[in-house]
Amino acid sequence: MSIISIKNLTYQYPTSEEDVLRDISVEFESGKFYAVIGANGAGKTSLCNAIRGFIPHFYNGELQGDVLIEGRDIREWELGELSTKIGYVFQNPFTQISGVKDTVFDEISFGLENLGVEESEIRSRVADIIQLLEIGHLQEKNPFELSGGQKQRVALASIIVMEPEILVIDEPTSQLDPQSTEAIFSIIELMQKKGKTIILVEHKIELIAEYADYIIVMKDGKAVLQGNADDVLSNEQAIELGCALPQYALFGIEMKENGMDLGTIPLTEKKAISAVQHLLEKRRVTS
Amino acid sequence: MNKIQQFIVNLYPTTKFLIVLFLALSAFITPGYIWSYLVLPICMFLAYLAGCFKEFSNLAIKALLLIVLFIFLLQAFFYPGQEILWQWGIFSVKQEGIQFALSLTSKIVAVASSLLLFFRITKVKDLVSSLEKLGLSPKVTFIFLSTLQIIPEMQKSTHVIMDAQKTRGVETEGKLMTRVKAFVPILSPLVLGSIASTEERVLTLESRAFSAKGNKTSLYQVNKTKHDLKVRILLLILFILLIVWRVLS
Amino acid sequence: MKIKRGVKHDFTLIAILLIPIGVAINFVGAQIVNLLKLPVYLDTMGTALTAMIGGPWIGMATGIFSNLVKSLLNPVSLAFTPVQMAVGLTIGLLSMAGMFTKVWKVLVAAVIVSLATTIVASPIQVLMFGGATGNSSDALVATFLASGQQMWTAVFSTKIINELIDKSICLLIAYFIVIKMSPRYLSKLNYGSIFIKKKAS
């Protein structure tokens, strides 16, 4: 059974003139990695908000169709309840701190304090997360004084410590430098290995090619293309829909057009190299 | 930190409050103004013991000097009275006015210095933590702690914005109108920016289960020391003695 | 959807987050005024803003918290907490009545707010502080007294003059800031809708 099931979802913000989400249907299965891609304003963030229940609980407005979390209608969930089900991390590192804690350790504890978890358990869980995410050097610092990348890692830690089964992560690295981006992705990879269901909005297509199982391409509020990562990322149609393909896929498509079919469309560097080697060998044999 | 300092600083917030409450009340129970004025040096001495003499004294002067001075001026000259001490033209200083100013300012000084001492020797974090134990809503605590973190952050941004506006050619010095015109371009990005951020901060807090039902845990705890009870009993005895003395005399 | 208002419904999370910002604006606004050496106080701008968009209760809470924070450094101001509460409450009520949608209405509102604060502040100033406040306006009180007026009228007159100037500027600035806010943001606040209609027309 799907952990999240979206059926014919259409939504409009109370103050907007037209629908930001139009007739979207997607099934999310437990433990898989989903990537949502598309141009700015395509409705990616709105989709995340609908999954996390901020639509309609915080943004108001009318939601048509269904969003079911574990089979239960999103309208029936309370925002507080969902916090232990679905972790939510977004773009702006500066608004993702509680603003009431003096140290990173306390900041990460905040969610568990709110849930009323026992003190000794909070301490051990926070300590574990700090170790897992390798942010021990930050734990005594004031969250306000961290860099953007550090803040984002703390934000992720603060969510992960609450052990949600699903992580919705909306462009976590768009304001970060390459080094911080790498740090964030190694955390996401860790969560993938732990079997979490991950829904990620990200522009960096090479990273998506590396991690995602399933891709949803959005345009003008619609899910215009969706399917297994390999299929979507090697689909030329995706380019027409405004989504960038990994450079290795583009290379493969180009090769094919020029009569040098690699047999497959490679998505990552590794696969491209092996495909080219394969092709070269084949040519050597035939010539 | 020496021993006495530790003793005072580590007392439980409500115990500290009882100390200053006792001092403030004593100013109203004791007749005359001398004792009430003495509360200030007593607080200064306690501040000295707690290691915050300089801070306390500076703030006490800033808070009290002008208002006490103005009360004296207003009352000395304009309080209705007959006994004229000094006269200059139509202005005269009257004994009754001085008396009234003395009794009024002495009470103000006593209450203000007690409260000031309390805030100097009690960390806000400790105070709200103890109030939360007494049943204060965590939302109130949140607002209070958040305020104390936001003010310095916003002060920092003010300087950044002021510098940015200066480089864009907004004049911040010179004639009154020029300075008035500078005000809105500095203030409005600050306000709009911070107000707009509340929308995402709601998402942050909701994601951290801020609105989850049920009791919350608090990692930060203030605990009573073994001295708290002794201090409270001592205060009670002093208070009873004070009342008895007042009734008998 | 009908918006529920009142003390039980106004403290939504977004409105709660507004309070610390209002308090900080009160302080930082006054500080900028100080840096620019302007001859006014403008230390209730944050209260005005939160009351306009968050309603009377949020406005009142902003006033209370501002004074609590202020009294950490100057306990004398604790005595004036009711004044700050009156500012938030009155502005919030006026906002509900649609008094902050046009410049002339804002100026009328400024007169009402000034009257309300003067009525609350004067007794405190006269009874607790013998008519003094410890700042430059005391000179005006002295002038009124010297001209033969009674303490109550002297304090009341001084206060209303100061308040009229201060609140007019304060409310006008707050008004110009509020109409710049995005409809999307305003729609999330219980009292924001008044300002959205204004924008659409």
XYZ file of C-alpha atoms in Angstrom:
737
model
C 0.000 0.000 0.000
C 1.138 3.532 -0.718
C 2.261 5.558 2.288
C 1.037 8.749 0.619
C -1.584 8.753 -2.036
C -2.555 11.838 -4.010
C -5.624 11.655 -6.186
C -6.777 14.407 -8.552
C -5.389 17.110 -6.297
C -6.311 20.643 -7.323
C -5.623 23.656 -5.141
C -5.668 27.425 -5.182
C -4.239 29.800 -2.566
C -6.948 32.098 -1.171
C -5.200 35.118 -2.635
C -4.089 33.703 -5.981
C -6.069 34.059 -9.193
C -5.615 30.588 -10.550
C -4.930 27.030 -9.449
C -1.358 26.346 -8.383
C -1.887 22.591 -8.376
C -3.989 20.987 -11.099
C -5.336 17.496 -11.099
C -2.257 15.825 -9.656
C -2.227 12.097 -8.973
C 0.866 10.438 -7.534
C 1.398 7.392 -5.348
C 4.322 7.353 -2.933
C 5.593 4.024 -1.680
C 7.365 3.526 1.581
C 11.164 3.581 1.504
C 11.570 5.022 -1.959
C 13.331 8.190 -3.035
C 11.174 10.610 -5.005
C 12.464 13.680 -6.792
C 10.209 16.529 -7.867
C 11.578 18.692 -10.656
C 10.336 21.536 -12.798
C 10.753 25.232 -13.485
C 10.211 27.914 -10.837
C 6.534 28.442 -10.170
C 5.623 24.996 -11.441
C 4.001 24.138 -8.098
C 6.741 22.032 -6.517
C 6.680 23.809 -3.169
C 2.879 23.803 -3.140
C 2.948 20.048 -3.674
C 5.291 19.689 -0.680
C 2.997 21.888 1.391
C 0.028 19.740 0.460
C 1.855 16.574 1.489
C 2.913 18.086 4.805
C -0.620 19.365 5.442
C 0.311 23.061 5.467
C -2.145 23.101 2.598
C -4.927 23.462 3.650
C -4.241 23.720 7.406
C -2.035 26.806 7.324
C -2.543 28.299 3.889
C -6.325 27.825 3.992
C -8.123 27.834 0.660
C -9.977 24.887 -0.778
C -8.327 21.613 -1.570
C -10.054 19.458 -4.169
C -9.324 15.795 -4.666
C -7.589 13.729 -2.017
C -4.318 13.623 -0.168
C -4.142 10.521 1.977
C -1.351 9.965 4.484
C -1.351 6.323 5.539
C -4.840 6.104 4.153
C -6.197 8.967 6.229
C -7.423 12.207 4.694
C -5.057 15.156 5.129
C -7.955 17.320 6.288
C -8.424 15.010 9.271
C -4.789 15.052 10.372
C -3.693 17.742 12.787
C -0.488 19.614 12.067
C 0.922 18.621 15.421
C 0.302 14.921 14.767
C 1.943 15.069 11.363
C 5.203 16.383 12.795
C 6.216 12.891 13.850
C 5.125 11.359 10.535
C 6.515 13.790 8.002
C 9.684 15.796 8.495
C 9.838 19.012 6.538
C 12.946 20.945 5.565
C 12.955 23.873 3.148
C 15.110 26.339 1.297
C 15.801 29.208 3.634
C 18.283 28.278 6.360
C 17.643 31.507 8.257
C 13.995 30.895 9.085
C 14.521 27.299 10.130
C 15.757 27.991 13.622
C 13.408 28.128 16.576
C 14.806 31.444 17.769
C 14.573 30.544 21.446
C 17.616 28.331 21.981
C 21.165 29.328 22.841
C 23.023 26.286 21.580
C 22.802 23.913 18.638
C 22.321 21.021 21.053
C 19.261 22.701 22.569
C 18.015 23.687 19.136
C 18.032 20.065 18.001
C 16.271 19.088 21.240
C 13.418 21.548 20.675
C 11.173 19.198 18.689
C 11.548 16.370 21.198
C 10.849 18.745 24.089
C 7.634 19.761 22.376
C 6.677 16.120 22.025
C 7.238 15.595 25.729
C 9.940 12.953 25.294
C 11.730 12.131 28.519
C 14.839 14.153 29.273
C 17.393 11.331 29.285
C 16.029 10.006 26.013
C 16.198 13.459 24.430
C 19.831 13.789 25.444
C 20.837 10.462 24.011
C 18.877 10.872 20.778
C 20.271 14.354 20.165
C 23.793 13.171 20.914
C 23.332 10.301 18.437
C 22.137 12.595 15.682
C 24.982 15.020 16.271
C 27.405 12.146 15.890
C 25.644 10.719 12.850
C 25.591 14.043 11.050
C 29.109 14.922 12.159
C 28.211 18.290 13.602
C 29.819 17.794 16.999
C 31.974 20.876 16.497
C 28.813 23.004 16.308
C 26.880 21.711 19.289
C 27.827 24.430 21.760
C 27.473 27.287 19.262
C 24.587 29.734 19.113
C 22.333 28.785 16.179
C 22.095 32.445 15.147
C 25.830 32.615 14.600
C 26.111 29.705 12.172
C 26.691 30.032 8.433
C 23.867 29.226 6.017
C 25.213 25.749 5.320
C 25.670 24.994 9.000
C 22.195 26.260 9.786
C 20.767 23.975 7.115
C 22.551 20.975 8.584
C 21.220 21.857 12.022
C 17.736 22.245 10.532
C 17.997 18.769 9.031
C 19.306 17.359 12.296
C 16.434 18.978 14.201
C 13.959 17.220 11.945
C 15.715 13.857 11.684
C 15.975 13.581 15.456
C 12.173 13.399 15.581
C 12.426 10.202 13.507
C 9.751 10.863 10.902
C 9.116 8.064 8.407
C 8.807 10.485 5.546
C 11.119 13.392 4.760
C 9.911 16.211 2.543
C 12.900 18.295 1.561
C 12.304 21.371 -0.571
C 15.401 22.687 -2.390
C 17.649 22.353 0.641
C 20.795 23.435 -1.150
C 19.676 26.236 -3.447
C 21.219 28.877 -1.182
C 24.332 26.904 -0.308
C 27.880 26.571 -1.613
C 29.072 23.298 -3.252
C 30.752 22.055 -0.102
C 27.654 22.504 2.057
C 25.553 20.974 -0.704
C 27.696 17.873 -0.543
C 27.318 17.715 3.235
C 23.527 17.991 2.945
C 23.372 15.266 0.317
C 25.467 12.890 2.342
C 22.889 13.320 5.117
C 20.035 12.669 2.695
C 21.840 9.581 1.443
C 22.153 8.367 5.014
C 18.413 8.732 5.468
C 17.804 6.850 2.224
C 19.913 3.988 3.536
C 17.921 4.021 6.760
C 14.845 3.259 4.690
C 13.081 6.609 4.972
C 10.688 7.675 2.279
C 12.217 10.790 0.761
C 10.513 13.428 -1.322
C 13.038 15.908 -2.606
C 12.647 19.039 -4.678
C 15.984 19.796 -6.295
C 17.351 21.556 -9.344
C 20.712 19.826 -9.428
C 19.835 17.070 -11.866
C 23.147 15.190 -11.542
C 22.384 14.643 -7.881
C 18.888 13.465 -8.699
C 20.254 11.005 -11.228
C 22.466 9.612 -8.521
C 19.844 9.114 -5.820
C 16.253 9.182 -7.054
C 14.149 6.067 -7.713
C 11.192 7.920 -9.129
C 10.813 11.334 -10.711
C 7.844 13.672 -10.955
C 8.173 16.466 -13.524
C 5.942 19.454 -12.859
C 4.865 22.239 -15.150
C 2.185 24.883 -14.600
C 0.809 23.081 -11.579
C 0.490 19.734 -13.308
C 2.488 16.546 -12.941
C 3.285 16.337 -16.638
C 5.613 13.388 -16.540
C 6.366 10.816 -13.910
C 8.030 7.469 -13.747
C 11.149 5.586 -12.751
C 14.229 7.786 -12.701
C 15.962 5.891 -15.499
C 13.000 6.297 -17.819
C 12.318 9.956 -17.135
C 15.910 11.081 -17.252
C 16.574 9.418 -20.578
C 13.361 10.717 -22.077
C 13.885 13.467 -24.601
C 10.352 14.644 -23.942
C 11.520 15.808 -20.543
C 13.643 18.497 -22.167
C 10.611 19.852 -23.977
C 8.840 20.047 -20.632
C 11.556 22.334 -19.383
C 13.479 19.900 -17.268
C 17.207 19.611 -17.603
C 18.690 16.155 -18.147
C 21.991 15.009 -16.700
C 24.890 15.806 -19.013
C 25.619 12.089 -19.436
C 22.074 11.453 -20.595
C 22.344 14.337 -23.051
C 25.597 12.829 -24.256
C 23.895 9.478 -24.784
C 21.013 11.046 -26.680
C 23.432 13.039 -28.838
C 25.416 9.883 -29.596
C 22.273 8.075 -30.604
C 21.244 10.901 -32.931
C 24.638 10.720 -34.572
C 24.318 7.043 -35.236
C 26.414 5.828 -32.347
C 23.788 4.156 -30.184
C 25.219 3.300 -26.773
C 22.443 0.795 -26.308
C 21.309 2.634 -23.193
C 21.045 6.252 -22.056
C 23.562 6.596 -19.196
C 22.636 8.848 -16.289
C 25.829 9.023 -14.279
C 29.494 9.356 -15.059
C 30.145 5.756 -14.141
C 27.437 4.388 -16.380
C 28.522 6.644 -19.248
C 32.084 5.399 -19.075
C 31.063 1.781 -19.072
C 28.593 2.355 -21.915
C 31.249 4.023 -24.045
C 33.758 1.275 -23.275
C 31.139 -1.238 -24.242
C 30.479 0.555 -27.522
C 34.171 0.841 -28.330
C 34.699 -2.844 -27.669
C 31.739 -3.769 -29.814
C 33.133 -1.654 -32.667
C 36.561 -3.255 -32.311
C 34.974 -6.666 -32.554
C 32.890 -5.830 -35.616
C 35.661 -4.007 -37.466
C 33.076 33.243 41.638
C 33.496 33.387 45.363
C 31.241 31.616 47.826
C 28.876 34.474 48.677
C 28.428 35.318 45.031
C 27.612 31.709 44.244
C 25.197 31.604 47.136
C 23.195 34.565 45.842
C 23.322 33.764 42.131
C 22.309 30.142 42.649
C 19.238 30.869 44.717
C 15.972 29.854 43.116
C 14.294 32.712 41.150
C 11.243 32.876 43.399
C 13.473 33.044 46.480
C 15.302 35.974 44.931
C 11.961 37.540 44.225
C 10.890 37.122 47.858
C 14.059 38.929 48.933
C 13.358 41.956 46.768
C 9.672 41.830 47.600
C 10.594 42.008 51.265
C 12.846 45.001 50.612
C 10.181 46.799 48.583
C 7.412 46.093 51.118
C 9.577 47.224 54.015
C 9.769 50.650 52.369
C 6.001 50.951 52.658
C 5.710 49.496 56.149
C 8.437 51.579 57.734
C 7.342 55.170 58.349
C 9.326 58.105 56.971
C 11.645 58.152 54.027
C 15.033 57.302 55.477
C 14.653 53.539 55.443
C 13.073 53.651 51.972
C 16.074 55.513 50.627
C 18.351 53.053 52.394
C 16.919 50.272 50.268
C 19.022 51.573 47.375
C 22.403 51.237 49.149
C 21.261 47.852 50.486
C 20.521 46.717 46.957
C 23.870 48.121 45.847
C 25.577 46.128 48.552
C 23.732 42.953 47.543
C 24.632 43.654 43.928
C 28.237 44.024 45.034
C 28.062 40.643 46.765
C 26.494 39.113 43.651
C 29.270 40.568 41.501
C 27.195 43.043 39.488
C 27.761 46.278 41.376
C 28.837 48.345 38.369
C 26.009 47.185 36.109
C 23.459 47.702 38.832
C 24.685 51.159 39.784
C 24.834 52.379 36.195
C 21.308 51.227 35.463
C 20.002 52.567 38.764
C 21.394 56.014 37.997
C 20.007 55.964 34.449
C 16.584 54.835 35.601
C 16.202 56.974 38.687
C 18.301 60.127 38.677
C 16.273 62.256 36.265
C 12.856 61.202 37.406
C 13.709 61.791 41.070
C 15.201 65.175 40.216
C 12.148 66.256 38.203
C 9.748 65.098 40.900
C 11.645 67.256 43.381
C 11.582 70.275 41.087
C 7.898 69.964 40.248
C 6.790 69.294 43.805
C 9.088 71.784 45.538
C 7.878 74.649 43.385
C 4.292 73.747 42.650
C 2.995 71.726 45.630
C 0.383 73.777 47.433
C 1.835 74.863 50.770
C 2.474 77.785 53.086
C 5.878 77.240 54.624
C 8.174 78.998 52.165
C 11.823 78.003 52.363
C 13.209 80.028 49.488
C 11.750 82.541 47.081
C 12.744 84.007 43.763
C 10.230 86.204 41.976
C 6.992 84.312 41.628
C 8.722 80.997 42.317
C 8.955 79.614 45.801
C 10.147 76.380 47.312
C 7.788 75.104 49.958
C 8.458 72.786 52.870
C 5.316 70.746 52.163
C 6.443 70.164 48.577
C 9.844 68.936 49.696
C 8.190 66.628 52.242
C 5.859 65.210 49.613
C 8.680 64.717 47.122
C 10.780 62.965 49.750
C 8.092 60.470 50.645
C 7.134 59.866 46.998
C 10.649 59.499 45.569
C 11.848 57.349 48.437
C 9.153 54.772 47.629
C 9.950 54.914 43.912
C 13.643 54.464 44.621
C 12.969 51.516 46.932
C 10.670 49.643 44.542
C 12.718 50.378 41.438
C 16.033 49.423 42.957
C 14.605 46.179 44.366
C 13.237 45.199 40.980
C 16.417 46.212 39.238
C 18.409 44.076 41.626
C 16.096 41.152 40.935
C 16.604 41.400 37.178
C 20.373 41.758 37.632
C 20.785 38.651 39.768
C 18.211 36.484 37.967
C 18.792 35.144 34.463
C 15.697 35.548 32.303
C 16.027 31.907 31.321
C 15.890 30.872 34.979
C 12.976 33.154 35.656
C 10.793 31.848 32.822
C 11.753 28.291 33.647
C 10.580 28.729 37.231
C 7.415 30.480 36.057
C 6.719 27.625 33.653
C 6.832 25.260 36.620
C 4.241 27.468 38.292
C 1.984 26.958 35.296
C 2.947 29.699 32.845
C 2.051 28.714 29.273
C 5.005 27.599 27.125
C 3.711 30.015 24.491
C 4.396 32.930 26.808
C 7.862 31.599 27.528
C 8.419 31.251 23.815
C 7.406 34.850 23.115
C 9.628 36.154 25.880
C 12.740 34.185 24.921
C 12.192 34.840 21.241
C 11.912 38.580 21.898
C 15.195 38.625 23.751
C 16.908 36.881 20.824
C 15.284 38.971 18.105
C 16.140 42.398 19.511
C 19.933 42.066 19.155
C 19.489 40.392 15.743
C 17.362 43.263 14.546
C 19.833 45.774 15.921
C 22.524 44.136 13.844
C 20.344 44.279 10.729
C 19.622 47.958 11.420
C 23.280 48.779 11.099
C 23.597 46.717 7.931
C 20.583 48.458 6.389
C 21.752 51.904 7.503
C 25.128 51.369 5.882
C 23.515 50.015 2.731
C 21.164 53.006 2.478
C 24.064 55.389 3.050
C 25.975 53.900 0.125
C 22.838 54.249 -1.973
C 22.874 57.944 -1.203
C 20.263 58.168 1.555
C 21.447 61.014 3.770
C 21.280 60.224 7.472
C 22.746 63.457 8.740
C 22.112 67.155 8.259
C 18.847 69.037 8.361
C 15.814 67.720 10.225
C 13.836 67.002 7.061
C 16.751 65.067 5.561
C 16.932 62.910 8.645
C 13.184 62.428 8.730
C 13.299 61.296 5.105
C 15.978 58.752 5.979
C 13.810 57.121 8.615
C 11.337 55.193 6.481
C 13.875 53.708 4.014
C 15.774 52.335 6.994
C 12.804 51.081 8.941
C 10.595 49.597 6.265
C 12.942 46.909 4.851
C 13.678 45.894 8.417
C 10.019 45.572 9.299
C 8.818 43.988 6.089
C 11.698 41.522 6.076
C 11.171 40.341 9.605
C 7.401 40.208 9.319
C 7.576 38.231 6.085
C 9.864 35.705 7.756
C 7.141 34.772 10.247
C 5.356 32.804 7.553
C 8.239 30.368 7.140
C 8.904 30.355 10.845
C 5.411 28.981 11.362
C 6.357 26.082 9.094
C 9.531 25.602 11.127
C 7.701 25.567 14.443
C 4.955 23.280 13.171
C 7.618 20.921 11.843
C 9.127 20.857 15.317
C 5.807 19.878 16.869
C 5.356 23.207 18.627
C 1.581 22.859 18.450
C 1.534 19.191 19.465
C -0.852 18.510 22.308
C 0.266 17.211 25.660
C 2.964 18.155 28.126
C 6.297 19.431 26.934
C 9.648 18.515 28.405
C 12.193 21.147 29.297
C 15.881 20.280 29.190
C 16.695 23.467 31.011
C 15.873 23.229 34.686
C 16.501 25.523 37.607
C 16.662 23.737 40.894
C 16.240 24.878 44.424
C 19.431 24.855 46.467
C 19.619 23.634 50.046
C 19.797 27.303 51.111
C 16.511 28.384 49.557
C 14.350 27.221 52.412
C 16.636 28.831 55.021
C 16.523 32.149 53.190
C 12.750 31.987 52.918
C 12.330 31.232 56.618
C 14.683 34.069 57.503
C 12.677 36.460 55.311
C 9.444 35.357 56.949
C 10.873 35.945 60.427
C 12.170 39.379 59.452
C 8.808 40.232 57.953
C 6.908 39.194 61.067
C 9.314 41.161 63.268
C 8.830 44.193 61.047
C 5.044 43.980 61.316
C 5.161 43.450 65.086
C 7.505 46.393 65.507
C 5.256 48.569 63.350
C 2.109 47.609 65.262
C 3.716 48.125 68.683
C 5.502 51.378 67.966
C -14.392 30.628 5.262
C -15.516 32.644 8.259
C -12.664 33.911 10.376
C -13.122 33.410 14.096
C -11.908 36.330 16.128
C -11.528 37.041 19.807
C -9.024 36.367 22.540
C -9.328 32.591 22.103
C -8.792 32.595 18.348
C -6.384 35.485 17.790
C -3.284 33.833 19.175
C -2.548 31.719 16.130
C 1.038 30.637 15.660
C 1.736 33.283 13.033
C 0.242 35.961 15.282
C 2.303 34.736 18.228
C 5.424 35.065 16.101
C 4.406 38.625 15.335
C 4.619 39.680 18.982
C 8.424 39.407 19.433
C 8.887 41.233 16.148
C 6.545 44.001 17.265
C 8.472 44.357 20.511
C 11.777 44.458 18.647
C 10.423 47.107 16.254
C 9.403 49.225 19.233
C 12.974 49.131 20.461
C 14.826 49.320 17.183
C 12.472 52.014 15.827
C 13.170 54.156 18.866
C 16.844 53.451 18.432
C 16.869 54.581 14.799
C 15.018 57.727 15.853
C 17.771 58.241 18.364
C 20.542 57.650 15.821
C 18.926 60.102 13.433
C 18.411 62.529 16.325
C 14.739 63.090 15.534
C 12.694 65.052 18.089
C 10.085 62.305 18.699
C 10.009 58.922 20.488
C 8.178 56.576 18.151
C 8.582 53.720 20.582
C 5.169 52.171 19.862
C 5.543 51.581 16.146
C 5.771 47.820 16.609
C 2.701 47.766 18.834
C 0.838 49.780 16.192
C 1.841 47.351 13.426
C 0.942 44.182 15.279
C -2.337 45.657 16.515
C -3.334 46.704 13.002
C -2.836 43.291 11.448
C -3.028 41.009 14.494
C -5.937 42.663 16.285
C -6.474 44.203 19.729
C -5.306 41.217 21.789
C -2.097 40.706 19.889
C -1.534 44.465 20.040
C -2.099 44.473 23.771
C 0.261 41.528 24.253
C 2.929 43.345 22.242
C 2.523 46.322 24.566
C 2.852 44.179 27.683
C 5.923 42.312 26.446
C 7.561 45.573 25.331
C 7.216 47.006 28.776
C 8.377 43.837 30.483
C 11.536 43.830 28.391
C 12.037 47.535 28.981
C 11.730 47.085 32.718
C 14.600 44.620 32.767
C 16.756 47.715 32.380
C 14.436 50.332 33.808
C 11.862 49.101 36.320
C 10.206 52.533 36.455
C 8.604 51.811 33.077
C 6.786 48.831 34.594
C 4.330 51.323 36.077
C 3.396 52.464 32.578
C 2.440 49.000 31.299
C -1.293 49.900 31.215
C -0.448 52.710 28.784
C 1.210 50.299 26.367
C -1.739 47.958 26.722
C -4.141 50.776 25.918
C -2.150 51.642 22.778
C -2.353 48.094 21.439
C -5.977 47.607 22.391
C -7.209 50.899 20.933
C -5.293 50.547 17.670
C -6.539 46.991 17.291
C -10.149 48.025 17.827
C -9.784 50.939 15.424
C -8.270 48.624 12.858
C -11.275 46.318 13.153
C -13.467 49.352 12.541
C -11.567 50.007 9.316
C -9.871 53.170 10.564
C -6.546 52.427 8.894
C -7.569 52.293 5.283
C -7.154 55.942 4.277
C -4.743 58.652 5.351
C -7.422 60.935 6.809
C -8.891 58.063 8.776
C -5.429 57.270 10.154
C -5.158 60.834 11.415
C -8.569 60.610 13.090
C -7.453 57.336 14.637
C -4.293 59.049 15.894
C -6.442 61.552 17.806
C -8.474 58.756 19.393
C -5.370 56.756 20.328
C -3.731 59.870 21.782
C -6.783 60.546 23.912
C -6.914 56.957 25.133
C -3.247 56.868 26.096
C -3.453 60.259 27.765
C -6.423 59.153 29.827
C -4.561 56.039 30.975
C -1.151 57.650 31.409
C -2.066 60.839 33.256
C -3.303 59.260 36.501
C -0.210 57.068 36.658
C 2.035 60.028 36.074
C 0.289 62.273 38.579
C -0.427 59.795 41.364
C 2.682 57.627 41.210
C 5.300 60.058 39.979
C 4.056 63.450 41.115
C 3.580 64.545 37.506
C 7.111 63.777 36.337
C 8.330 61.257 33.766
C 12.055 61.865 33.875
C 12.338 63.057 30.299
C 12.303 66.384 28.500
C 8.504 66.694 28.386
C 8.615 67.470 32.118
C 9.761 70.968 31.194
C 6.425 71.484 29.478
C 4.573 70.278 32.559
C 6.559 72.799 34.610
C 5.668 75.553 32.151
C 1.967 74.761 32.433
C 2.245 74.700 36.214
C 4.098 78.003 36.251
C 1.338 79.530 34.162
C -0.998 78.736 36.993
C -2.547 75.444 35.921
C -3.319 72.575 38.247
C -1.133 69.443 38.208
C -3.809 67.318 36.514
C -4.439 69.740 33.687
C -0.729 70.432 33.260
C 0.063 66.743 32.905
C -2.953 66.090 30.710
C -2.141 68.988 28.385
C 1.509 68.021 28.068
C 0.637 64.420 27.440
C -1.975 65.081 24.785
C 0.344 67.427 22.855
C 3.173 64.887 22.891
C 0.887 62.008 22.036
C -0.792 63.773 19.125
C 2.541 64.385 17.445
C 3.991 60.985 18.294
C 0.956 58.855 17.434
C 0.199 60.670 14.173
C 3.686 59.993 12.859
C 3.761 56.508 14.317
C 0.421 55.449 12.858
C 1.105 57.002 9.471
C 4.384 55.120 9.149
C 2.750 51.903 10.336
C -0.051 52.431 7.805
C 2.395 52.911 4.928
C 4.230 49.763 5.935
C 1.074 47.663 6.251
C -0.236 48.584 2.809
C 3.055 47.349 1.374
C 2.520 43.857 2.818
C 1.647 41.060 0.437
C -2.011 39.956 0.302
C -0.790 36.406 0.684
C 0.704 37.249 4.057
C -2.177 39.414 5.196
C -4.647 36.662 4.356
C -3.113 34.494 7.075
C -3.856 36.971 9.835
C -7.263 37.296 11.434
C -7.356 41.049 10.867
C -5.374 41.314 7.635
C -8.281 41.119 5.197
C -9.227 44.802 5.678
C -5.943 45.787 4.088
C -6.253 43.372 1.171
C -9.530 44.875 -0.067
C -7.882 48.223 -0.028
C -5.176 46.906 -2.310
C -7.505 45.321 -4.789
C -9.633 48.429 -5.287
